[in-house]
PDB file of C-alpha atoms in Angstrom:
ATOM      1  CA  UNK A 962      27.393 -25.845  -3.869  1.00  0.00           C
ATOM      2  CA  UNK A 963      28.053 -27.750  -7.114  1.00  0.00           C
ATOM      3  CA  UNK A 964      30.659 -25.200  -8.157  1.00  0.00           C
ATOM      4  CA  UNK A 965      32.303 -25.502  -4.748  1.00  0.00           C
ATOM      5  CA  UNK A 966      32.517 -29.291  -5.203  1.00  0.00           C
ATOM      6  CA  UNK A 967      30.137 -30.217  -2.381  1.00  0.00           C
ATOM      7  CA  UNK A 968      29.273 -33.857  -1.869  1.00  0.00           C
ATOM      8  CA  UNK A 969      26.115 -35.088  -3.684  1.00  0.00           C
ATOM      9  CA  UNK A 970      24.412 -35.999  -0.396  1.00  0.00           C
ATOM     10  CA  UNK A 971      24.931 -32.458   0.927  1.00  0.00           C
ATOM     11  CA  UNK A 972      23.533 -30.986  -2.273  1.00  0.00           C
ATOM     12  CA  UNK A 973      20.485 -33.263  -2.079  1.00  0.00           C
ATOM     13  CA  UNK A 974      19.975 -32.346   1.572  1.00  0.00           C
ATOM     14  CA  UNK A 975      20.013 -28.646   0.664  1.00  0.00           C
ATOM     15  CA  UNK A 976      17.546 -29.233  -2.190  1.00  0.00           C
ATOM     16  CA  UNK A 977      15.195 -31.132   0.143  1.00  0.00           C
ATOM     17  CA  UNK A 978      15.375 -28.307   2.653  1.00  0.00           C
ATOM     18  CA  UNK A 979      14.495 -25.761  -0.056  1.00  0.00           C
ATOM     19  CA  UNK A 980      11.504 -27.876  -1.121  1.00  0.00           C
ATOM     20  CA  UNK A 981      10.316 -28.029   2.503  1.00  0.00           C
ATOM     21  CA  UNK A 982      10.670 -24.275   2.921  1.00  0.00           C
ATOM     22  CA  UNK A 983       8.807 -23.662  -0.336  1.00  0.00           C
ATOM     23  CA  UNK A 984       5.933 -25.905   0.768  1.00  0.00           C
ATOM     24  CA  UNK A 985       5.811 -24.195   4.165  1.00  0.00           C
ATOM     25  CA  UNK A 986       5.668 -20.814   2.445  1.00  0.00           C
ATOM     26  CA  UNK A 987       2.857 -21.942   0.162  1.00  0.00           C
ATOM     27  CA  UNK A 988       0.860 -23.271   3.138  1.00  0.00           C
ATOM     28  CA  UNK A 989       1.413 -20.042   5.088  1.00  0.00           C
ATOM     29  CA  UNK A 990       0.299 -17.967   2.090  1.00  0.00           C
ATOM     30  CA  UNK A 991      -2.907 -19.979   1.742  1.00  0.00           C
ATOM     31  CA  UNK A 992      -3.580 -19.577   5.467  1.00  0.00           C
ATOM     32  CA  UNK A 993      -3.076 -15.808   5.329  1.00  0.00           C
ATOM     33  CA  UNK A 994      -5.436 -15.484   2.366  1.00  0.00           C
ATOM     34  CA  UNK A 995      -8.150 -17.627   3.920  1.00  0.00           C
ATOM     35  CA  UNK A 996     -11.361 -16.237   5.396  1.00  0.00           C
ATOM     36  CA  UNK A 997     -10.572 -18.042   8.646  1.00  0.00           C
ATOM     37  CA  UNK A 998      -7.443 -15.910   9.196  1.00  0.00           C
ATOM     38  CA  UNK A 999      -9.295 -12.743   8.209  1.00  0.00           C
ATOM     39  CA  UNK A1000     -12.069 -13.468  10.684  1.00  0.00           C
ATOM     40  CA  UNK A1001      -9.666 -14.411  13.486  1.00  0.00           C
ATOM     41  CA  UNK A1002      -7.757 -11.112  13.316  1.00  0.00           C
ATOM     42  CA  UNK A1003      -9.201  -8.478  15.636  1.00  0.00           C
ATOM     43  CA  UNK A1004      -7.998  -5.409  13.748  1.00  0.00           C
ATOM     44  CA  UNK A1005      -9.066  -2.942  16.447  1.00  0.00           C
ATOM     45  CA  UNK A1006      -7.203  -4.874  19.150  1.00  0.00           C
ATOM     46  CA  UNK A1007      -4.167  -5.228  16.880  1.00  0.00           C
ATOM     47  CA  UNK A1008      -4.026  -1.477  16.213  1.00  0.00           C
ATOM     48  CA  UNK A1009      -4.406  -0.674  19.918  1.00  0.00           C
ATOM     49  CA  UNK A1010      -1.620  -3.127  20.836  1.00  0.00           C
ATOM     50  CA  UNK A1011       0.770  -1.692  18.256  1.00  0.00           C
ATOM     51  CA  UNK A1012       0.199   1.811  19.641  1.00  0.00           C
ATOM     52  CA  UNK A1013       0.205   0.829  23.328  1.00  0.00           C
ATOM     53  CA  UNK A1014       3.485  -1.058  23.034  1.00  0.00           C
ATOM     54  CA  UNK A1015       4.984   1.805  21.016  1.00  0.00           C
ATOM     55  CA  UNK A1016       5.816  -0.106  17.857  1.00  0.00           C
ATOM     56  CA  UNK A1017       4.558   3.076  16.188  1.00  0.00           C
ATOM     57  CA  UNK A1018       3.716   6.451  17.718  1.00  0.00           C
ATOM     58  CA  UNK A1019       1.595   9.199  16.098  1.00  0.00           C
ATOM     59  CA  UNK A1020       4.086  11.870  15.027  1.00  0.00           C
ATOM     60  CA  UNK A1021       3.894  15.273  16.771  1.00  0.00           C
ATOM     61  CA  UNK A1022       0.918  14.072  18.799  1.00  0.00           C
ATOM     62  CA  UNK A1023       1.271  16.754  21.503  1.00  0.00           C
ATOM     63  CA  UNK A1024       0.780  19.382  18.768  1.00  0.00           C
ATOM     64  CA  UNK A1025      -2.295  17.715  17.324  1.00  0.00           C
ATOM     65  CA  UNK A1026      -0.460  15.416  14.912  1.00  0.00           C
ATOM     66  CA  UNK A1027      -1.213  14.770  11.256  1.00  0.00           C
ATOM     67  CA  UNK A1028      -3.158  11.774   9.991  1.00  0.00           C
ATOM     68  CA  UNK A1029      -0.833   9.262   8.349  1.00  0.00           C
ATOM     69  CA  UNK A1030       2.401  10.417  10.004  1.00  0.00           C
ATOM     70  CA  UNK A1031       3.927   7.987  12.513  1.00  0.00           C
ATOM     71  CA  UNK A1032       7.264   7.580  14.292  1.00  0.00           C
ATOM     72  CA  UNK A1033       8.786   4.190  15.047  1.00  0.00           C
ATOM     73  CA  UNK A1034       9.034   3.516  18.784  1.00  0.00           C
ATOM     74  CA  UNK A1035      11.816   1.426  20.382  1.00  0.00           C
ATOM     75  CA  UNK A1036      10.368  -2.005  19.454  1.00  0.00           C
ATOM     76  CA  UNK A1037       9.439  -0.694  16.001  1.00  0.00           C
ATOM     77  CA  UNK A1038      13.021   0.439  15.426  1.00  0.00           C
ATOM     78  CA  UNK A1039      14.306  -2.955  16.560  1.00  0.00           C
ATOM     79  CA  UNK A1040      11.863  -4.765  14.270  1.00  0.00           C
ATOM     80  CA  UNK A1041      12.902  -2.625  11.303  1.00  0.00           C
ATOM     81  CA  UNK A1042      16.597  -3.226  12.071  1.00  0.00           C
ATOM     82  CA  UNK A1043      16.003  -6.994  12.175  1.00  0.00           C
ATOM     83  CA  UNK A1044      14.169  -6.961   8.829  1.00  0.00           C
ATOM     84  CA  UNK A1045      16.916  -4.902   7.178  1.00  0.00           C
ATOM     85  CA  UNK A1046      19.586  -7.146   8.698  1.00  0.00           C
ATOM     86  CA  UNK A1047      17.852 -10.274   7.346  1.00  0.00           C
ATOM     87  CA  UNK A1048      17.471  -8.644   3.926  1.00  0.00           C
ATOM     88  CA  UNK A1049      21.151  -7.661   3.932  1.00  0.00           C
ATOM     89  CA  UNK A1050      22.343 -11.118   4.976  1.00  0.00           C
ATOM     90  CA  UNK A1051      20.412 -12.720   2.134  1.00  0.00           C
ATOM     91  CA  UNK A1052      20.927 -10.332  -0.760  1.00  0.00           C
ATOM     92  CA  UNK A1053      24.328  -8.805   0.039  1.00  0.00           C
ATOM     93  CA  UNK A1054      26.154 -11.619   1.811  1.00  0.00           C
ATOM     94  CA  UNK A1055      24.591 -14.723   0.248  1.00  0.00           C
ATOM     95  CA  UNK A1056      23.559 -13.467  -3.207  1.00  0.00           C
ATOM     96  CA  UNK A1057      26.619 -11.179  -3.537  1.00  0.00           C
ATOM     97  CA  UNK A1058      24.521  -8.205  -4.647  1.00  0.00           C
ATOM     98  CA  UNK A1059      25.777  -4.646  -4.251  1.00  0.00           C
ATOM     99  CA  UNK A1060      23.978  -2.360  -1.817  1.00  0.00           C
ATOM    100  CA  UNK A1061      23.208   1.256  -2.690  1.00  0.00           C
ATOM    101  CA  UNK A1062      21.255   4.037  -1.016  1.00  0.00           C
ATOM    102  CA  UNK A1063      20.205   6.987  -3.156  1.00  0.00           C
ATOM    103  CA  UNK A1064      19.052  10.478  -2.283  1.00  0.00           C
ATOM    104  CA  UNK A1065      15.464  10.947  -1.104  1.00  0.00           C
ATOM    105  CA  UNK A1066      15.023  13.991  -3.377  1.00  0.00           C
ATOM    106  CA  UNK A1067      14.473  13.443  -7.100  1.00  0.00           C
ATOM    107  CA  UNK A1068      14.561  16.249  -9.714  1.00  0.00           C
ATOM    108  CA  UNK A1069      11.351  16.720 -11.677  1.00  0.00           C
ATOM    109  CA  UNK A1070      12.785  15.751 -15.128  1.00  0.00           C
ATOM    110  CA  UNK A1071      13.489  12.224 -13.848  1.00  0.00           C
ATOM    111  CA  UNK A1072       9.909  11.710 -12.693  1.00  0.00           C
ATOM    112  CA  UNK A1073       8.509  13.474 -15.741  1.00  0.00           C
ATOM    113  CA  UNK A1074      10.311  10.928 -17.917  1.00  0.00           C
ATOM    114  CA  UNK A1075       9.054   7.979 -15.824  1.00  0.00           C
ATOM    115  CA  UNK A1076       5.463   9.241 -16.007  1.00  0.00           C
ATOM    116  CA  UNK A1077       5.063   9.848 -12.278  1.00  0.00           C
ATOM    117  CA  UNK A1078       4.383  13.583 -12.648  1.00  0.00           C
ATOM    118  CA  UNK A1079       1.461  13.004 -14.996  1.00  0.00           C
ATOM    119  CA  UNK A1080       0.075   9.642 -13.912  1.00  0.00           C
ATOM    120  CA  UNK A1081       1.042   8.905 -10.285  1.00  0.00           C
ATOM    121  CA  UNK A1082      -2.369  10.034  -9.065  1.00  0.00           C
ATOM    122  CA  UNK A1083      -5.482   8.944  -7.217  1.00  0.00           C
ATOM    123  CA  UNK A1084      -8.951  10.267  -7.950  1.00  0.00           C
ATOM    124  CA  UNK A1085     -10.319  12.138  -4.942  1.00  0.00           C
ATOM    125  CA  UNK A1086     -13.641  13.698  -3.993  1.00  0.00           C
ATOM    126  CA  UNK A1087     -14.441  16.324  -1.353  1.00  0.00           C
ATOM    127  CA  UNK A1088     -17.298  16.766   1.084  1.00  0.00           C
ATOM    128  CA  UNK A1089     -18.858  19.991  -0.235  1.00  0.00           C
ATOM    129  CA  UNK A1090     -19.564  21.217   3.304  1.00  0.00           C
ATOM    130  CA  UNK A1091     -16.527  20.207   5.378  1.00  0.00           C
ATOM    131  CA  UNK A1092     -13.881  19.896   2.653  1.00  0.00           C
ATOM    132  CA  UNK A1093     -12.834  16.428   3.864  1.00  0.00           C
ATOM    133  CA  UNK A1094     -11.258  14.367   1.079  1.00  0.00           C
ATOM    134  CA  UNK A1095     -11.879  10.733   0.209  1.00  0.00           C
ATOM    135  CA  UNK A1096     -10.498   8.359  -2.396  1.00  0.00           C
ATOM    136  CA  UNK A1097     -13.288   8.057  -4.938  1.00  0.00           C
ATOM    137  CA  UNK A1098     -12.561   4.453  -5.944  1.00  0.00           C
ATOM    138  CA  UNK A1099     -12.399   3.384  -2.277  1.00  0.00           C
ATOM    139  CA  UNK A1100     -15.798   4.955  -1.585  1.00  0.00           C
ATOM    140  CA  UNK A1101     -17.256   3.071  -4.539  1.00  0.00           C
ATOM    141  CA  UNK A1102     -15.724  -0.255  -3.459  1.00  0.00           C
ATOM    142  CA  UNK A1103     -16.948   0.127   0.139  1.00  0.00           C
ATOM    143  CA  UNK A1104     -20.426   1.170  -0.996  1.00  0.00           C
ATOM    144  CA  UNK A1105     -20.769  -1.884  -3.254  1.00  0.00           C
ATOM    145  CA  UNK A1106     -19.502  -4.140  -0.431  1.00  0.00           C
ATOM    146  CA  UNK A1107     -22.218  -2.771   1.862  1.00  0.00           C
ATOM    147  CA  UNK A1108     -24.783  -3.137  -0.912  1.00  0.00           C
ATOM    148  CA  UNK A1109     -23.928  -6.776  -1.585  1.00  0.00           C
ATOM    149  CA  UNK A1110     -23.697  -7.668   2.102  1.00  0.00           C
ATOM    150  CA  UNK A1111     -27.032  -6.027   2.822  1.00  0.00           C
ATOM    151  CA  UNK A1112     -28.958  -8.804   1.101  1.00  0.00           C
ATOM    152  CA  UNK A1113     -31.064  -6.415  -0.995  1.00  0.00           C
ATOM    153  CA  UNK A1114     -29.355  -7.064  -4.332  1.00  0.00           C
ATOM    154  CA  UNK A1115     -30.828  -9.642  -6.679  1.00  0.00           C
ATOM    155  CA  UNK A1116     -28.398 -12.446  -7.634  1.00  0.00           C
ATOM    156  CA  UNK A1117     -28.892 -11.584 -11.304  1.00  0.00           C
ATOM    157  CA  UNK A1118     -27.465  -8.081 -10.832  1.00  0.00           C
ATOM    158  CA  UNK A1119     -24.841  -8.867  -8.164  1.00  0.00           C
ATOM    159  CA  UNK A1120     -22.213  -9.768 -10.777  1.00  0.00           C
ATOM    160  CA  UNK A1121     -22.745  -6.426 -12.524  1.00  0.00           C
ATOM    161  CA  UNK A1122     -22.028  -4.625  -9.238  1.00  0.00           C
ATOM    162  CA  UNK A1123     -18.907  -6.747  -8.687  1.00  0.00           C
ATOM    163  CA  UNK A1124     -17.681  -5.888 -12.174  1.00  0.00           C
ATOM    164  CA  UNK A1125     -18.027  -2.178 -11.414  1.00  0.00           C
ATOM    165  CA  UNK A1126     -16.204  -2.741  -8.119  1.00  0.00           C
ATOM    166  CA  UNK A1127     -13.292  -4.551  -9.787  1.00  0.00           C
ATOM    167  CA  UNK A1128     -12.838  -1.683 -12.240  1.00  0.00           C
ATOM    168  CA  UNK A1129     -13.143   1.077  -9.639  1.00  0.00           C
ATOM    169  CA  UNK A1130      -9.544   2.287 -10.024  1.00  0.00           C
ATOM    170  CA  UNK A1131      -9.602   2.131 -13.841  1.00  0.00           C
ATOM    171  CA  UNK A1132     -12.349   4.664 -14.593  1.00  0.00           C
ATOM    172  CA  UNK A1133     -11.701   8.164 -15.894  1.00  0.00           C
ATOM    173  CA  UNK A1134     -12.730  11.090 -13.640  1.00  0.00           C
ATOM    174  CA  UNK A1135     -15.873  11.645 -15.699  1.00  0.00           C
ATOM    175  CA  UNK A1136     -16.853   7.963 -15.687  1.00  0.00           C
ATOM    176  CA  UNK A1137     -16.220   7.580 -11.961  1.00  0.00           C
ATOM    177  CA  UNK A1138     -18.184  10.753 -11.222  1.00  0.00           C
ATOM    178  CA  UNK A1139     -21.202   9.445 -13.128  1.00  0.00           C
ATOM    179  CA  UNK A1140     -21.029   6.112 -11.292  1.00  0.00           C
ATOM    180  CA  UNK A1141     -20.866   7.813  -7.881  1.00  0.00           C
ATOM    181  CA  UNK A1142     -24.001   9.771  -8.808  1.00  0.00           C
ATOM    182  CA  UNK A1143     -25.691   6.619 -10.086  1.00  0.00           C
ATOM    183  CA  UNK A1144     -25.035   4.837  -6.774  1.00  0.00           C
ATOM    184  CA  UNK A1145     -26.032   7.977  -4.802  1.00  0.00           C
ATOM    185  CA  UNK A1146     -22.795   7.858  -2.809  1.00  0.00           C
ATOM    186  CA  UNK A1147     -22.305  10.617  -0.224  1.00  0.00           C
ATOM    187  CA  UNK A1148     -19.602  11.526   2.314  1.00  0.00           C
ATOM    188  CA  UNK A1149     -19.331   8.643   4.842  1.00  0.00           C
ATOM    189  CA  UNK A1150     -18.953  10.839   7.924  1.00  0.00           C
ATOM    190  CA  UNK A1151     -21.639  13.445   7.224  1.00  0.00           C
ATOM    191  CA  UNK A1152     -23.862  12.226   4.400  1.00  0.00           C
ATOM    192  CA  UNK A1153     -23.154  15.450   2.506  1.00  0.00           C
ATOM    193  CA  UNK A1154     -22.875  15.630  -1.262  1.00  0.00           C
ATOM    194  CA  UNK A1155     -19.485  15.138  -2.897  1.00  0.00           C
ATOM    195  CA  UNK A1156     -17.605  17.106  -5.528  1.00  0.00           C
ATOM    196  CA  UNK A1157     -16.730  15.654  -8.899  1.00  0.00           C
ATOM    197  CA  UNK A1158     -13.604  13.432  -8.807  1.00  0.00           C
ATOM    198  CA  UNK A1159     -10.301  15.212  -9.345  1.00  0.00           C
ATOM    199  CA  UNK A1160      -6.745  13.902  -9.756  1.00  0.00           C
ATOM    200  CA  UNK A1161      -4.429  14.194  -6.753  1.00  0.00           C
ATOM    201  CA  UNK A1162      -0.708  13.592  -7.303  1.00  0.00           C
ATOM    202  CA  UNK A1163       0.648  11.328  -4.567  1.00  0.00           C
ATOM    203  CA  UNK A1164       4.175  12.750  -4.574  1.00  0.00           C
ATOM    204  CA  UNK A1165       5.476  15.371  -2.144  1.00  0.00           C
ATOM    205  CA  UNK A1166       6.806  18.307  -4.141  1.00  0.00           C
ATOM    206  CA  UNK A1167       9.433  20.803  -3.045  1.00  0.00           C
ATOM    207  CA  UNK A1168      11.921  23.318  -4.439  1.00  0.00           C
ATOM    208  CA  UNK A1169      15.622  22.478  -4.673  1.00  0.00           C
ATOM    209  CA  UNK A1170      18.061  25.290  -3.966  1.00  0.00           C
ATOM    210  CA  UNK A1171      17.597  28.919  -2.870  1.00  0.00           C
ATOM    211  CA  UNK A1172      16.477  30.190  -6.287  1.00  0.00           C
ATOM    212  CA  UNK A1173      13.335  28.041  -6.178  1.00  0.00           C
ATOM    213  CA  UNK A1174      13.496  27.365  -9.908  1.00  0.00           C
ATOM    214  CA  UNK A1175      14.255  23.639  -9.734  1.00  0.00           C
ATOM    215  CA  UNK A1176      11.290  21.484  -8.732  1.00  0.00           C
ATOM    216  CA  UNK A1177      11.880  18.185  -6.993  1.00  0.00           C
ATOM    217  CA  UNK A1178       9.914  15.471  -5.250  1.00  0.00           C
ATOM    218  CA  UNK A1179      10.495  13.026  -2.448  1.00  0.00           C
ATOM    219  CA  UNK A1180      11.173   9.809  -4.309  1.00  0.00           C
ATOM    220  CA  UNK A1181       7.915   7.893  -4.868  1.00  0.00           C
ATOM    221  CA  UNK A1182       9.768   4.584  -5.208  1.00  0.00           C
ATOM    222  CA  UNK A1183      12.848   3.405  -3.350  1.00  0.00           C
ATOM    223  CA  UNK A1184      14.331   1.984  -6.559  1.00  0.00           C
ATOM    224  CA  UNK A1185      13.868   5.151  -8.631  1.00  0.00           C
ATOM    225  CA  UNK A1186      17.423   6.439  -8.117  1.00  0.00           C
ATOM    226  CA  UNK A1187      18.926   2.998  -8.562  1.00  0.00           C
TER     227      UNK A1187
END
């Protein structure tokens, strides 16, 4: 506005409006992070509403579906279009940035260089009877939550458990395996014993071209090609 030669009162009005918006954002962030908001959200009802009103629909449901795959229904498509339109108005029209959209497939050398092939992993464990997989660090975090909320942990040792919980995603497979044994953690659904943690790469791999010699992955990050 200064470069365009706007009047000082207009510039001040715009600055005041930005300050108001920033304060509103800060207040909204605090409200979202508060226990009161967390307790007021009925997650089960929210999930049922989203499905019933077809914001999202389980993909291929009539053929049994696959956990984690969803299609956007009519209101979900409209919501996505509105978000993208707002993003485009701000960054492309107002900020004068250039929009790009890269291929969804990425050759393996790109992701090998970025470290995704070797390190874009989660540690998993399996139910030794059913073969069901679980994230090892998530099992540890949930188990410690239940332990602390159960009222059986002495205050003097509670902080030690919280420290283990905070570091759950930083342990090596061997360290995490020993901790799971120490806490006697079993499969949540069956109570069966679990395998030792193993690394699972989160990217979807495929072969590019008919020869099958070039490995590729669905891009793990939208900005990777950019």
